[in-house]
């Protein structure tokens, strides 16, 4: 058996007559983007909540876009990513008074997904930036947990699991903070989304984290990094992702000499019995002259050749142990 | 690609300037891209100098030590081998008598060009390639129109190189291009008649033919016995105004410096408004059980990885080719 549930998280940039732009530049560019992912064999598609209106306009409706995906060999839209990276006076997960507004936003996003085949993950950044949230106390984490418990109950009514994607620059980033958050959230409503690079940068072993929370894990972002944050870059205001003085590019595609041990993770996934989607994400792949297209092809090559072998090895070991 | 036709992919679009595509890790990424798109065989294109280390035979060998080591370099990315290599003896190269600027149209240059071909023949034989794909003559704007005698001079050079190649166990395929001095269908047919069918074949490039005003499907059907190699790509334009005769047509025509100012002529398969009947052409190849390599190309295009993926999509979804 070969893992077939590989999805792609929509971050692309492509060259247009108006300079490098997301493929949503126009319908023709979007069509070409989907065809490229299809050629490589991706069958799931994740996107941001703020793209849904644009996709609806471009393809008649969000389900219309999903039909285009399906015409090109995709199974469906698998995940919707929602986030408030910057805290504002309207929306800040650590500020209880803004929760009603955030829940209303999530309701609107869910409405945009009506008619889709079956989005599985409602992926959220649990907090805004660390520097806007600190000091991060147990109570801060409790407030944040309360919000996602509410949202989790809501999304489950629409068939989607609210699943938390932690950033290295977010307010919940260390192992103790993560443990407390999972303790404060209801396992029935709030799940874990494992971004391999983000946890590694934050100094948390993503494989061990998955091992410990595999029963709550509903997805992954397979991406790599070459740096652990050793200079408290996560506290850099206003933004550590692009403005950290010591590290100009944090994220890399798999197989390029990064820190994440993807074959070991793949074996762990197979051994755990996880059977959900595995998502490839490239974030800021254009930094240093990189190309999203090539990064995606190289990552899929790594999946088809290196991870496929790790998966097969894990299955052989499972079989032998029976 | 798993099919009755044999598919390969050309690397030329990655090597767009002298000073890029030099580091081995960049080349590995391109090879992995091609592999991830379903192609396990590649076509190389000649170049010159120390930076053309996946192009110039001597430089490839200087980098990798041997043919086998170079093949192992390809295999690291799950690319199985080399189908073919493109060479233009008119293109300036320091290895060829230090930029001697010779031409197949000049009888006095024949001996030197035959000599220049040897590293390519030897290299291809060493890596198990099947076709040396060559530009038979320089650009039309650089010389007076060719008459039958002029075409015979060109044919004679390629007959000599065809013999050399044949002795080494490889084929020689003349690649028509839209700027070449052999331009019309009559001139191309004349060149084929001036060469030995036993040792000299034709590389049919669907976009170059279309731009040059020759129907690739019709020509293939009529000359299938001479077509030994294919370059498959599309174009949105034909050269309806004889722009190929403009001075500096490599830039004035193909880069939009003058004339209709078309800055890009070559496109991926399935491009909107493409003029090539790709499905009809591939169907014709199938009808005649074409046994050579069909090399998908994206030269003079855009981002090479994007184009490789779009070409792969077209093969899988429009031509019914299984990726694996």
Coordinates of C-alpha atoms in Angstrom, one line a residue:
Chain A
X1 CA 0.0 0.0 0.0
X2 CA 1.3 3.5 -0.8
X3 CA 0.0 6.6 1.0
X4 CA -2.4 8.3 -1.4
X5 CA -3.8 11.0 0.8
X6 CA -1.3 13.8 0.1
X7 CA -2.7 17.3 0.0
X8 CA -1.1 20.7 -0.8
X9 CA -1.4 23.8 1.3
X10 CA -1.9 26.8 -0.9
X11 CA 1.0 29.3 -0.5
X12 CA 2.2 29.6 -4.1
X13 CA 3.7 32.5 -5.9
X14 CA 4.1 32.5 -9.6
X15 CA 5.5 34.9 -12.2
X16 CA 2.8 37.1 -13.8
X17 CA 3.0 40.2 -16.1
X18 CA 2.5 42.2 -12.8
X19 CA 5.4 40.5 -11.1
X20 CA 5.4 37.5 -8.7
X21 CA 1.9 36.9 -7.5
X22 CA -0.3 34.2 -6.0
X23 CA -1.8 32.0 -8.8
X24 CA -5.2 33.6 -7.9
X25 CA -3.9 36.5 -10.1
X26 CA -6.5 35.3 -12.5
X27 CA -8.5 32.2 -13.5
X28 CA -5.9 31.0 -16.1
X29 CA -3.1 31.2 -13.6
X30 CA -5.2 29.3 -11.0
X31 CA -6.1 26.6 -13.5
X32 CA -2.4 26.2 -14.3
X33 CA -1.6 25.9 -10.7
X34 CA -4.1 23.2 -10.0
X35 CA -2.9 21.3 -13.1
X36 CA 0.6 21.4 -11.8
X37 CA -0.3 19.9 -8.5
X38 CA -2.4 17.4 -10.2
X39 CA 0.5 16.3 -12.5
X40 CA 2.6 15.6 -9.4
X41 CA -0.2 13.4 -7.9
X42 CA -1.6 15.5 -5.1
X43 CA -5.2 14.6 -4.3
X44 CA -6.2 17.0 -1.5
X45 CA -6.2 20.8 -1.4
X46 CA -5.9 23.1 1.6
X47 CA -6.5 26.8 1.4
X48 CA -6.9 30.0 3.5
X49 CA -10.3 31.2 4.6
X50 CA -9.5 34.6 3.0
X51 CA -9.2 33.0 -0.4
X52 CA -12.8 31.5 -0.4
X53 CA -14.5 34.6 -1.7
X54 CA -12.0 35.0 -4.4
X55 CA -12.3 31.3 -5.4
X56 CA -16.1 31.6 -5.4
X57 CA -15.9 34.6 -7.7
X58 CA -13.4 32.9 -10.0
X59 CA -15.2 29.6 -10.3
X60 CA -18.8 30.6 -9.7
X61 CA -18.8 29.3 -6.2
X62 CA -16.4 27.5 -3.8
X63 CA -18.0 24.1 -4.7
X64 CA -17.4 25.2 -8.3
X65 CA -13.7 25.5 -7.6
X66 CA -13.8 22.1 -5.9
X67 CA -15.4 20.6 -9.0
X68 CA -12.5 22.0 -11.0
X69 CA -10.1 20.3 -8.6
X70 CA -12.0 17.0 -9.0
X71 CA -11.9 17.3 -12.8
X72 CA -8.2 17.2 -12.3
X73 CA -7.9 14.2 -10.1
X74 CA -8.3 15.7 -6.7
X75 CA -10.6 14.2 -4.2
X76 CA -11.7 17.4 -2.5
X77 CA -10.8 20.5 -0.5
X78 CA -9.4 18.9 2.6
X79 CA -8.6 21.8 5.0
X80 CA -9.4 25.5 5.6
X81 CA -6.9 27.6 7.4
X82 CA -8.1 30.4 9.6
X83 CA -5.9 32.7 11.6
X84 CA -5.4 35.9 13.5
X85 CA -1.6 36.3 13.4
X86 CA -1.8 39.9 14.6
X87 CA -3.9 40.7 17.6
X88 CA -6.3 43.6 17.1
X89 CA -8.9 45.2 19.3
X90 CA -11.5 43.2 17.4
X91 CA -9.9 39.8 17.2
X92 CA -7.3 38.5 19.7
X93 CA -7.7 34.8 20.9
X94 CA -6.1 35.7 24.2
X95 CA -8.7 38.5 24.8
X96 CA -12.0 36.9 25.9
X97 CA -14.0 40.0 24.9
X98 CA -13.1 39.4 21.2
X99 CA -14.3 35.7 21.2
X100 CA -17.8 36.4 20.0
X101 CA -16.4 38.2 17.0
X102 CA -14.0 35.3 16.2
X103 CA -16.8 32.8 16.6
X104 CA -18.9 34.9 14.2
X105 CA -16.0 34.9 11.7
X106 CA -15.7 31.2 11.9
X107 CA -19.4 30.9 11.3
X108 CA -19.0 32.9 8.1
X109 CA -16.1 30.7 7.0
X110 CA -18.2 27.6 7.6
X111 CA -21.0 29.2 5.5
X112 CA -18.6 29.6 2.6
X113 CA -17.8 25.9 2.8
X114 CA -21.4 24.8 2.4
X115 CA -21.8 22.4 -0.5
X116 CA -18.3 21.1 -0.4
X117 CA -17.6 17.3 -0.5
X118 CA -16.3 17.3 3.0
X119 CA -13.6 19.5 4.4
X120 CA -12.0 17.6 7.3
X121 CA -9.9 20.2 9.0
X122 CA -10.7 23.7 10.2
X123 CA -7.1 24.6 10.9
X124 CA -6.5 27.5 13.3
X125 CA -3.6 29.4 14.7
X126 CA -4.5 29.2 18.4
X127 CA -2.9 32.6 19.2
X128 CA -1.6 35.7 17.8
X129 CA 2.1 36.7 18.0
X130 CA 4.0 36.0 21.2
X131 CA 5.1 39.6 21.6
X132 CA 1.5 40.9 21.5
X133 CA 0.3 38.2 23.9
X134 CA 3.0 38.0 26.5
X135 CA 3.2 37.5 29.4
X136 CA 1.9 34.1 28.6
X137 CA 0.4 32.7 31.8
X138 CA -1.6 29.7 32.6
X139 CA -4.7 31.9 32.5
X140 CA -3.8 33.2 29.1
X141 CA -3.7 29.6 27.8
X142 CA -7.0 28.9 29.6
X143 CA -8.7 31.9 27.8
X144 CA -7.3 30.8 24.4
X145 CA -8.5 27.2 25.1
X146 CA -12.0 28.4 26.0
X147 CA -12.2 30.1 22.6
X148 CA -11.2 27.0 20.6
X149 CA -13.5 24.7 22.7
X150 CA -16.3 27.0 21.5
X151 CA -15.2 27.0 17.9
X152 CA -14.5 23.2 18.0
X153 CA -18.1 22.5 19.0
X154 CA -19.3 24.8 16.2
X155 CA -17.2 23.3 13.4
X156 CA -17.9 19.8 14.4
X157 CA -21.6 20.5 13.8
X158 CA -20.5 21.2 10.2
X159 CA -18.4 18.0 9.9
X160 CA -15.0 19.7 10.4
X161 CA -12.5 19.3 13.2
X162 CA -11.0 22.4 14.7
X163 CA -7.3 21.5 14.7
X164 CA -4.5 23.7 16.1
X165 CA -1.5 24.7 14.1
X166 CA 1.2 26.2 16.4
X167 CA 3.7 28.8 15.2
X168 CA 7.2 29.1 16.5
X169 CA 6.4 32.8 17.0
X170 CA 3.0 32.2 18.6
X171 CA 2.1 32.5 22.3
X172 CA 1.8 28.7 22.7
X173 CA 5.1 27.3 21.6
X174 CA 7.0 25.4 24.3
X175 CA 6.3 21.9 25.3
X176 CA 4.8 22.8 28.7
X177 CA 2.6 25.4 27.1
X178 CA 1.4 22.9 24.5
X179 CA 0.7 20.3 27.2
X180 CA -1.3 22.8 29.2
X181 CA -3.3 23.9 26.1
X182 CA -4.2 20.3 25.3
X183 CA -5.2 19.8 28.9
X184 CA -7.5 22.8 28.9
X185 CA -9.1 21.9 25.6
X186 CA -11.7 19.2 25.1
X187 CA -10.4 16.3 23.1
X188 CA -13.8 15.9 21.6
X189 CA -13.7 19.5 20.1
X190 CA -10.1 20.6 19.8
X191 CA -7.4 18.6 17.8
X192 CA -3.7 18.9 17.0
X193 CA -2.2 19.8 13.6
X194 CA 1.5 19.1 13.5
X195 CA 3.7 21.5 11.6
X196 CA 7.1 19.9 11.5
X197 CA 9.1 23.0 10.9
X198 CA 7.3 25.3 13.3
X199 CA 7.8 22.9 16.3
X200 CA 11.4 22.2 15.4
X201 CA 12.2 25.9 15.3
X202 CA 10.5 26.3 18.7
X203 CA 12.7 23.6 20.1
X204 CA 10.0 21.0 20.3
X205 CA 10.5 17.6 18.8
X206 CA 7.6 17.1 16.3
X207 CA 7.9 13.4 16.3
X208 CA 7.7 13.0 20.0
X209 CA 4.8 15.5 20.1
X210 CA 2.9 13.5 17.5
X211 CA 3.8 10.3 19.5
X212 CA 2.3 11.8 22.6
X213 CA -0.8 13.4 21.0
X214 CA -1.4 11.0 18.0
X215 CA -5.0 10.4 19.3
X216 CA -5.7 14.1 18.8
X217 CA -3.7 14.6 15.6
X218 CA -5.7 15.3 12.5
X219 CA -3.1 16.6 10.1
X220 CA 0.5 17.6 9.3
X221 CA 2.3 20.3 7.4
X222 CA 5.4 18.5 6.1
X223 CA 8.0 21.3 5.8
X224 CA 11.5 21.6 6.9
X225 CA 13.8 24.1 8.6
X226 CA 17.5 24.6 9.0
X227 CA 17.4 26.6 12.2
X228 CA 16.2 26.2 15.8
X229 CA 15.4 29.6 17.2
X230 CA 18.3 30.2 19.5
X231 CA 18.1 34.0 19.8
X232 CA 14.5 34.4 21.0
X233 CA 13.5 35.5 17.5
X234 CA 10.0 34.4 18.4
X235 CA 9.7 37.6 20.5
X236 CA 10.7 39.9 17.6
X237 CA 8.2 42.7 17.1
X238 CA 6.4 43.2 14.9
X239 CA 7.3 40.0 13.0
X240 CA 9.8 37.2 13.5
X241 CA 8.9 35.3 10.3
X242 CA 10.5 37.7 7.9
X243 CA 12.2 40.2 10.1
X244 CA 14.3 38.1 12.5
X245 CA 17.9 39.4 12.3
X246 CA 19.6 36.1 12.6
X247 CA 17.6 34.0 10.2
X248 CA 16.3 35.4 6.9
X249 CA 14.6 32.2 5.8
X250 CA 13.0 29.7 8.2
X251 CA 11.2 27.2 6.0
X252 CA 12.4 24.8 3.4
X253 CA 11.0 21.9 1.4
X254 CA 11.8 18.3 2.4
X255 CA 15.0 16.6 1.3
X256 CA 17.2 19.7 1.3
X257 CA 19.3 19.0 4.4
X258 CA 17.0 20.4 7.1
X259 CA 16.6 19.3 10.7
X260 CA 13.3 17.4 10.5
X261 CA 13.7 13.6 10.3
X262 CA 10.8 13.0 7.8
X263 CA 11.4 9.2 7.3
X264 CA 11.3 8.7 11.0
X265 CA 8.0 10.7 11.2
X266 CA 6.6 8.8 8.3
X267 CA 7.3 5.5 10.1
X268 CA 5.8 6.8 13.3
X269 CA 2.7 7.9 11.4
X270 CA 2.3 4.4 9.8
X271 CA 2.9 2.7 13.1
X272 CA 0.4 4.8 14.9
X273 CA -2.4 3.8 12.6
X274 CA -3.1 7.4 11.5
X275 CA -5.0 7.4 8.3
X276 CA -5.7 11.0 7.6
X277 CA -4.3 13.5 5.1
X278 CA -0.6 14.4 5.0
X279 CA -0.1 18.0 3.7
X280 CA 2.9 19.5 2.0
X281 CA 3.3 23.2 2.8
X282 CA 5.9 25.6 1.4
X283 CA 6.0 28.9 3.1
X284 CA 8.2 31.7 1.7
X285 CA 9.8 29.3 -0.8
X286 CA 10.7 32.2 -3.0
X287 CA 13.2 33.6 -0.6
X288 CA 16.7 33.5 -1.9
X289 CA 15.5 33.1 -5.5
X290 CA 13.6 29.8 -4.9
X291 CA 10.6 28.7 -6.9
X292 CA 7.4 27.3 -5.4
X293 CA 7.0 25.1 -8.5
X294 CA 10.4 23.5 -8.1
X295 CA 10.0 23.2 -4.3
X296 CA 6.8 21.4 -4.8
X297 CA 8.2 19.0 -7.4
X298 CA 11.3 18.3 -5.3
X299 CA 9.1 17.6 -2.3
X300 CA 6.9 15.3 -4.2
X301 CA 10.0 13.5 -5.5
X302 CA 11.0 13.1 -1.9
X303 CA 7.6 11.7 -1.0
X304 CA 7.6 9.3 -4.0
X305 CA 11.1 8.0 -3.4
X306 CA 12.2 8.5 0.2
X307 CA 9.0 8.6 2.2
X308 CA 7.5 5.8 0.2
X309 CA 10.4 3.6 1.2
X310 CA 10.0 4.6 4.9
X311 CA 6.4 3.8 4.7
X312 CA 7.0 0.5 3.2
X313 CA 9.6 -0.3 5.8
X314 CA 7.2 0.6 8.6
X315 CA 4.5 -1.6 7.1
X316 CA 7.0 -4.5 6.8
X317 CA 7.9 -4.1 10.4
X318 CA 4.3 -4.0 11.4
X319 CA 3.6 -7.1 9.4
X320 CA 6.6 -8.9 11.0
X321 CA 5.4 -8.0 14.5
X322 CA 2.0 -9.6 13.9
Chain B
X1 CA 5.8 7.8 -18.3
X2 CA 4.5 4.3 -19.2
X3 CA 3.4 4.2 -22.8
X4 CA 4.0 2.6 -26.1
X5 CA 5.9 5.8 -27.1
X6 CA 9.2 6.5 -25.4
X7 CA 9.0 9.8 -23.6
X8 CA 11.9 12.0 -22.4
X9 CA 12.3 15.5 -21.1
X10 CA 14.8 18.2 -22.3
X11 CA 16.8 20.0 -19.6
X12 CA 17.5 23.1 -21.8
X13 CA 15.1 25.5 -20.1
X14 CA 16.9 25.2 -16.8
X15 CA 20.2 26.3 -18.4
X16 CA 19.1 29.7 -19.7
X17 CA 22.3 31.6 -19.1
X18 CA 26.0 30.9 -19.0
X19 CA 26.3 31.4 -15.3
X20 CA 23.2 29.5 -14.0
X21 CA 22.5 25.8 -13.5
X22 CA 26.1 25.2 -12.5
X23 CA 26.0 23.7 -9.0
X24 CA 25.3 20.0 -8.9
X25 CA 22.6 20.5 -6.3
X26 CA 20.7 22.8 -8.6
X27 CA 20.9 20.1 -11.3
X28 CA 19.7 17.5 -8.9
X29 CA 16.6 19.6 -8.1
X30 CA 15.9 19.8 -11.9
X31 CA 16.4 16.1 -12.3
X32 CA 14.1 15.4 -9.4
X33 CA 11.5 17.8 -10.9
X34 CA 11.6 15.9 -14.1
X35 CA 11.4 12.6 -12.3
X36 CA 8.5 13.7 -10.1
X37 CA 6.7 14.7 -13.4
X38 CA 7.0 11.1 -14.6
X39 CA 10.0 11.3 -16.9
X40 CA 13.0 9.0 -16.3
X41 CA 15.1 9.9 -19.3
X42 CA 16.5 13.3 -20.3
X43 CA 17.9 15.1 -23.3
X44 CA 21.0 17.2 -22.9
X45 CA 21.9 20.3 -24.9
X46 CA 25.4 21.4 -25.7
X47 CA 27.1 24.4 -24.4
X48 CA 30.6 25.7 -23.7
X49 CA 33.0 26.3 -20.9
X50 CA 33.5 25.4 -17.3
X51 CA 30.0 26.3 -16.2
X52 CA 28.3 24.1 -18.8
X53 CA 28.9 21.1 -16.7
X54 CA 25.7 19.3 -17.7
X55 CA 26.0 20.3 -21.3
X56 CA 29.5 20.1 -22.8
X57 CA 30.8 16.5 -23.0
X58 CA 34.4 17.3 -21.9
X59 CA 33.1 19.4 -19.0
X60 CA 30.6 16.8 -17.9
X61 CA 33.4 14.3 -17.8
X62 CA 35.7 16.7 -15.9
X63 CA 33.0 17.0 -13.3
X64 CA 32.0 13.4 -12.9
X65 CA 35.1 11.5 -14.0
X66 CA 33.5 9.0 -16.3
X67 CA 30.3 8.2 -18.2
X68 CA 29.2 5.8 -15.5
X69 CA 29.7 8.4 -12.7
X70 CA 27.6 10.8 -14.7
X71 CA 24.9 8.2 -15.1
X72 CA 25.1 7.6 -11.3
X73 CA 24.6 11.3 -10.8
X74 CA 21.4 11.1 -12.8
X75 CA 20.3 7.9 -11.0
X76 CA 20.5 9.7 -7.6
X77 CA 17.4 11.6 -8.8
X78 CA 15.9 8.4 -10.3
X79 CA 16.6 9.5 -13.8
X80 CA 17.6 6.4 -15.7
X81 CA 19.5 7.8 -18.6
X82 CA 20.1 10.1 -21.6
X83 CA 18.0 9.8 -24.7
X84 CA 19.8 12.3 -26.8
X85 CA 22.0 15.4 -26.9
X86 CA 21.5 18.6 -29.0
X87 CA 24.5 20.2 -30.7
X88 CA 24.7 23.3 -32.9
X89 CA 28.1 23.5 -34.6
X90 CA 27.3 27.1 -35.6
X91 CA 27.0 28.1 -31.9
X92 CA 30.2 29.7 -30.6
X93 CA 32.1 27.3 -28.3
X94 CA 35.6 27.7 -26.8
X95 CA 36.2 24.0 -27.2
X96 CA 35.7 24.2 -30.9
X97 CA 38.9 25.8 -32.0
X98 CA 38.4 28.7 -29.6
X99 CA 35.2 30.2 -31.0
X100 CA 36.0 29.6 -34.7
X101 CA 32.5 30.5 -36.0
X102 CA 32.4 27.8 -38.6
X103 CA 29.3 26.9 -40.7
X104 CA 28.1 23.7 -42.3
X105 CA 27.3 25.9 -45.4
X106 CA 31.0 26.6 -45.9
X107 CA 32.8 23.7 -47.6
X108 CA 36.1 24.9 -46.1
X109 CA 34.6 24.3 -42.6
X110 CA 33.5 20.7 -43.2
X111 CA 36.6 18.9 -41.9
X112 CA 36.7 20.9 -38.7
X113 CA 33.0 20.4 -38.0
X114 CA 33.3 16.6 -38.5
X115 CA 36.2 16.7 -36.0
X116 CA 34.1 18.8 -33.6
X117 CA 31.3 16.2 -33.6
X118 CA 33.5 13.5 -32.2
X119 CA 33.3 14.4 -28.5
X120 CA 29.5 14.4 -28.8
X121 CA 29.4 11.0 -30.6
X122 CA 31.8 9.5 -28.0
X123 CA 29.9 10.9 -25.1
X124 CA 26.5 9.8 -26.3
X125 CA 27.9 6.3 -27.0
X126 CA 29.4 6.3 -23.5
X127 CA 26.2 7.2 -21.7
X128 CA 24.0 5.0 -23.8
X129 CA 22.3 7.8 -25.6
X130 CA 20.6 7.1 -28.9
X131 CA 20.5 10.3 -30.9
X132 CA 22.8 13.2 -31.6
X133 CA 20.4 15.9 -32.5
X134 CA 22.0 18.7 -34.5
X135 CA 21.2 22.1 -35.9
X136 CA 22.0 21.4 -39.6
X137 CA 22.8 25.0 -40.6
X138 CA 23.0 28.5 -39.2
X139 CA 20.4 31.2 -39.3
X140 CA 18.9 32.3 -42.6
X141 CA 19.6 36.0 -42.0
X142 CA 23.4 35.4 -41.8
X143 CA 23.8 34.1 -45.4
X144 CA 22.3 34.3 -48.9
X145 CA 19.5 31.9 -49.7
X146 CA 20.6 28.3 -50.3
X147 CA 20.4 26.7 -53.7
X148 CA 20.6 23.0 -54.4
X149 CA 24.4 23.1 -54.4
X150 CA 24.4 24.8 -51.0
X151 CA 22.1 22.2 -49.6
X152 CA 24.3 19.5 -50.9
X153 CA 27.3 21.0 -49.1
X154 CA 25.4 20.8 -45.9
X155 CA 24.2 17.3 -46.6
X156 CA 27.7 16.1 -47.2
X157 CA 28.9 17.3 -43.8
X158 CA 26.1 15.5 -42.1
X159 CA 26.5 12.4 -44.1
X160 CA 30.1 12.2 -42.9
X161 CA 29.0 12.8 -39.3
X162 CA 26.2 10.3 -39.7
X163 CA 28.7 7.6 -40.7
X164 CA 30.8 8.4 -37.6
X165 CA 27.7 8.2 -35.4
X166 CA 26.5 5.1 -36.9
X167 CA 29.8 3.4 -36.4
X168 CA 29.5 4.3 -32.7
X169 CA 26.0 2.9 -32.6
X170 CA 24.1 6.1 -32.4
X171 CA 21.7 8.0 -34.7
X172 CA 22.1 11.4 -36.1
X173 CA 19.0 13.6 -36.4
X174 CA 18.8 16.9 -38.1
X175 CA 16.7 19.3 -36.2
X176 CA 14.8 21.9 -38.3
X177 CA 14.4 25.2 -36.6
X178 CA 12.4 28.3 -37.6
X179 CA 15.4 30.6 -38.0
X180 CA 17.5 28.2 -40.0
X181 CA 18.7 28.7 -43.6
X182 CA 17.0 25.5 -44.5
X183 CA 13.6 27.0 -44.0
X184 CA 10.9 26.0 -46.5
X185 CA 9.4 22.6 -46.8
X186 CA 11.0 22.2 -50.2
X187 CA 14.4 23.1 -48.7
X188 CA 14.0 20.7 -45.9
X189 CA 12.9 17.9 -48.2
X190 CA 16.0 18.8 -50.3
X191 CA 18.2 18.4 -47.3
X192 CA 16.7 15.0 -46.5
X193 CA 17.3 13.9 -50.1
X194 CA 20.9 15.1 -49.9
X195 CA 21.5 12.9 -46.8
X196 CA 21.8 9.1 -46.4
X197 CA 18.6 7.7 -44.9
X198 CA 20.6 4.9 -43.4
X199 CA 22.6 7.2 -41.2
X200 CA 20.9 10.6 -41.1
X201 CA 17.4 11.1 -39.8
X202 CA 15.2 14.1 -39.0
X203 CA 14.3 15.5 -35.6
X204 CA 10.8 16.9 -36.0
X205 CA 10.1 19.8 -33.6
X206 CA 6.4 20.5 -33.7
X207 CA 6.7 24.1 -32.6
X208 CA 9.6 25.0 -34.9
X209 CA 7.8 23.4 -37.8
X210 CA 4.6 25.3 -37.1
X211 CA 6.4 28.7 -36.7
X212 CA 8.3 28.0 -39.9
X213 CA 5.1 27.3 -41.8
X214 CA 5.4 23.5 -42.2
X215 CA 2.5 21.4 -40.9
X216 CA 4.1 18.8 -38.5
X217 CA 1.4 16.3 -38.9
X218 CA 1.3 16.4 -42.7
X219 CA 5.1 16.3 -42.9
X220 CA 5.4 13.4 -40.5
X221 CA 2.8 11.4 -42.4
X222 CA 4.7 12.0 -45.7
X223 CA 8.2 11.4 -44.3
X224 CA 7.7 9.1 -41.4
X225 CA 10.5 6.9 -42.6
X226 CA 13.0 9.7 -42.1
X227 CA 11.8 11.0 -38.7
X228 CA 13.9 9.4 -36.0
X229 CA 13.5 11.9 -33.2
X230 CA 10.8 14.3 -32.0
X231 CA 10.7 17.5 -29.9
X232 CA 7.2 18.1 -28.7
X233 CA 6.2 21.6 -27.8
X234 CA 3.6 24.2 -28.8
X235 CA 3.5 27.7 -30.2
X236 CA 1.0 30.5 -30.4
X237 CA 2.4 32.1 -33.5
X238 CA 3.5 31.3 -37.0
X239 CA 6.1 33.5 -38.7
X240 CA 3.7 34.8 -41.2
X241 CA 5.8 37.9 -42.0
X242 CA 9.2 36.3 -42.7
X243 CA 10.6 37.7 -39.5
X244 CA 13.2 35.0 -39.6
X245 CA 15.0 37.1 -42.3
X246 CA 15.4 40.1 -40.0
X247 CA 19.0 40.8 -39.0
X248 CA 19.7 39.3 -35.6
X249 CA 16.5 37.2 -35.7
X250 CA 17.6 35.3 -32.6
X251 CA 16.7 38.5 -30.8
X252 CA 14.7 40.6 -33.2
X253 CA 12.3 37.8 -33.8
X254 CA 12.5 35.2 -31.0
X255 CA 12.8 37.8 -28.2
X256 CA 10.5 40.4 -29.7
X257 CA 13.1 43.1 -30.4
X258 CA 11.4 44.1 -33.7
X259 CA 8.7 42.9 -36.1
X260 CA 5.6 42.0 -34.3
X261 CA 7.5 42.2 -31.0
X262 CA 6.5 38.7 -29.9
X263 CA 8.7 38.1 -26.8
X264 CA 7.9 34.4 -26.3
X265 CA 7.2 32.0 -29.1
X266 CA 7.4 28.5 -27.5
X267 CA 4.8 27.2 -25.1
X268 CA 3.9 24.2 -23.1
X269 CA 1.5 21.6 -24.4
X270 CA -2.1 22.6 -23.9
X271 CA -1.4 26.3 -24.0
X272 CA -4.3 28.5 -24.7
X273 CA -4.4 29.3 -28.5
X274 CA -1.7 26.8 -29.3
X275 CA -1.3 26.2 -33.0
X276 CA 0.2 22.7 -32.9
X277 CA -2.3 19.8 -33.2
X278 CA -0.5 17.9 -30.5
X279 CA -3.2 15.2 -30.2
X280 CA -3.2 14.7 -34.0
X281 CA 0.6 14.6 -34.1
X282 CA 0.9 12.0 -31.3
X283 CA -1.9 10.0 -32.9
X284 CA 0.1 10.0 -36.1
X285 CA 3.2 8.8 -34.2
X286 CA 1.1 6.0 -32.7
X287 CA -0.3 5.0 -36.1
X288 CA 3.2 4.6 -37.5
X289 CA 4.5 2.9 -34.3
X290 CA 7.2 5.5 -33.9
X291 CA 10.1 3.9 -32.1
X292 CA 12.3 6.9 -31.4
X293 CA 12.3 9.3 -28.4
X294 CA 9.6 11.8 -28.0
X295 CA 11.3 14.6 -26.1
X296 CA 9.0 17.1 -24.4
X297 CA 10.6 20.5 -24.4
X298 CA 10.0 23.8 -22.7
X299 CA 12.8 25.9 -24.1
X300 CA 12.5 29.7 -24.3
X301 CA 9.5 29.5 -22.0
X302 CA 9.1 30.5 -18.4
X303 CA 9.7 28.8 -15.0
X304 CA 11.1 25.4 -16.1
X305 CA 9.5 23.5 -13.2
X306 CA 6.0 25.0 -13.9
X307 CA 6.3 24.1 -17.5
X308 CA 7.5 20.5 -16.8
X309 CA 4.5 20.0 -14.5
X310 CA 2.1 21.5 -17.1
X311 CA 3.5 19.2 -19.8
X312 CA 3.2 16.3 -17.5
X313 CA -0.4 17.2 -16.8
X314 CA -1.1 17.3 -20.6
X315 CA 0.4 13.9 -21.2
X316 CA -1.5 12.4 -18.3
X317 CA -4.9 14.1 -18.9
X318 CA -5.0 14.9 -22.6
X319 CA -2.9 12.2 -24.2
X320 CA -3.8 9.4 -21.8
X321 CA -0.3 8.5 -20.9
X322 CA 0.1 6.8 -17.5
X323 CA 2.7 8.4 -15.2
X324 CA 3.8 5.2 -13.6

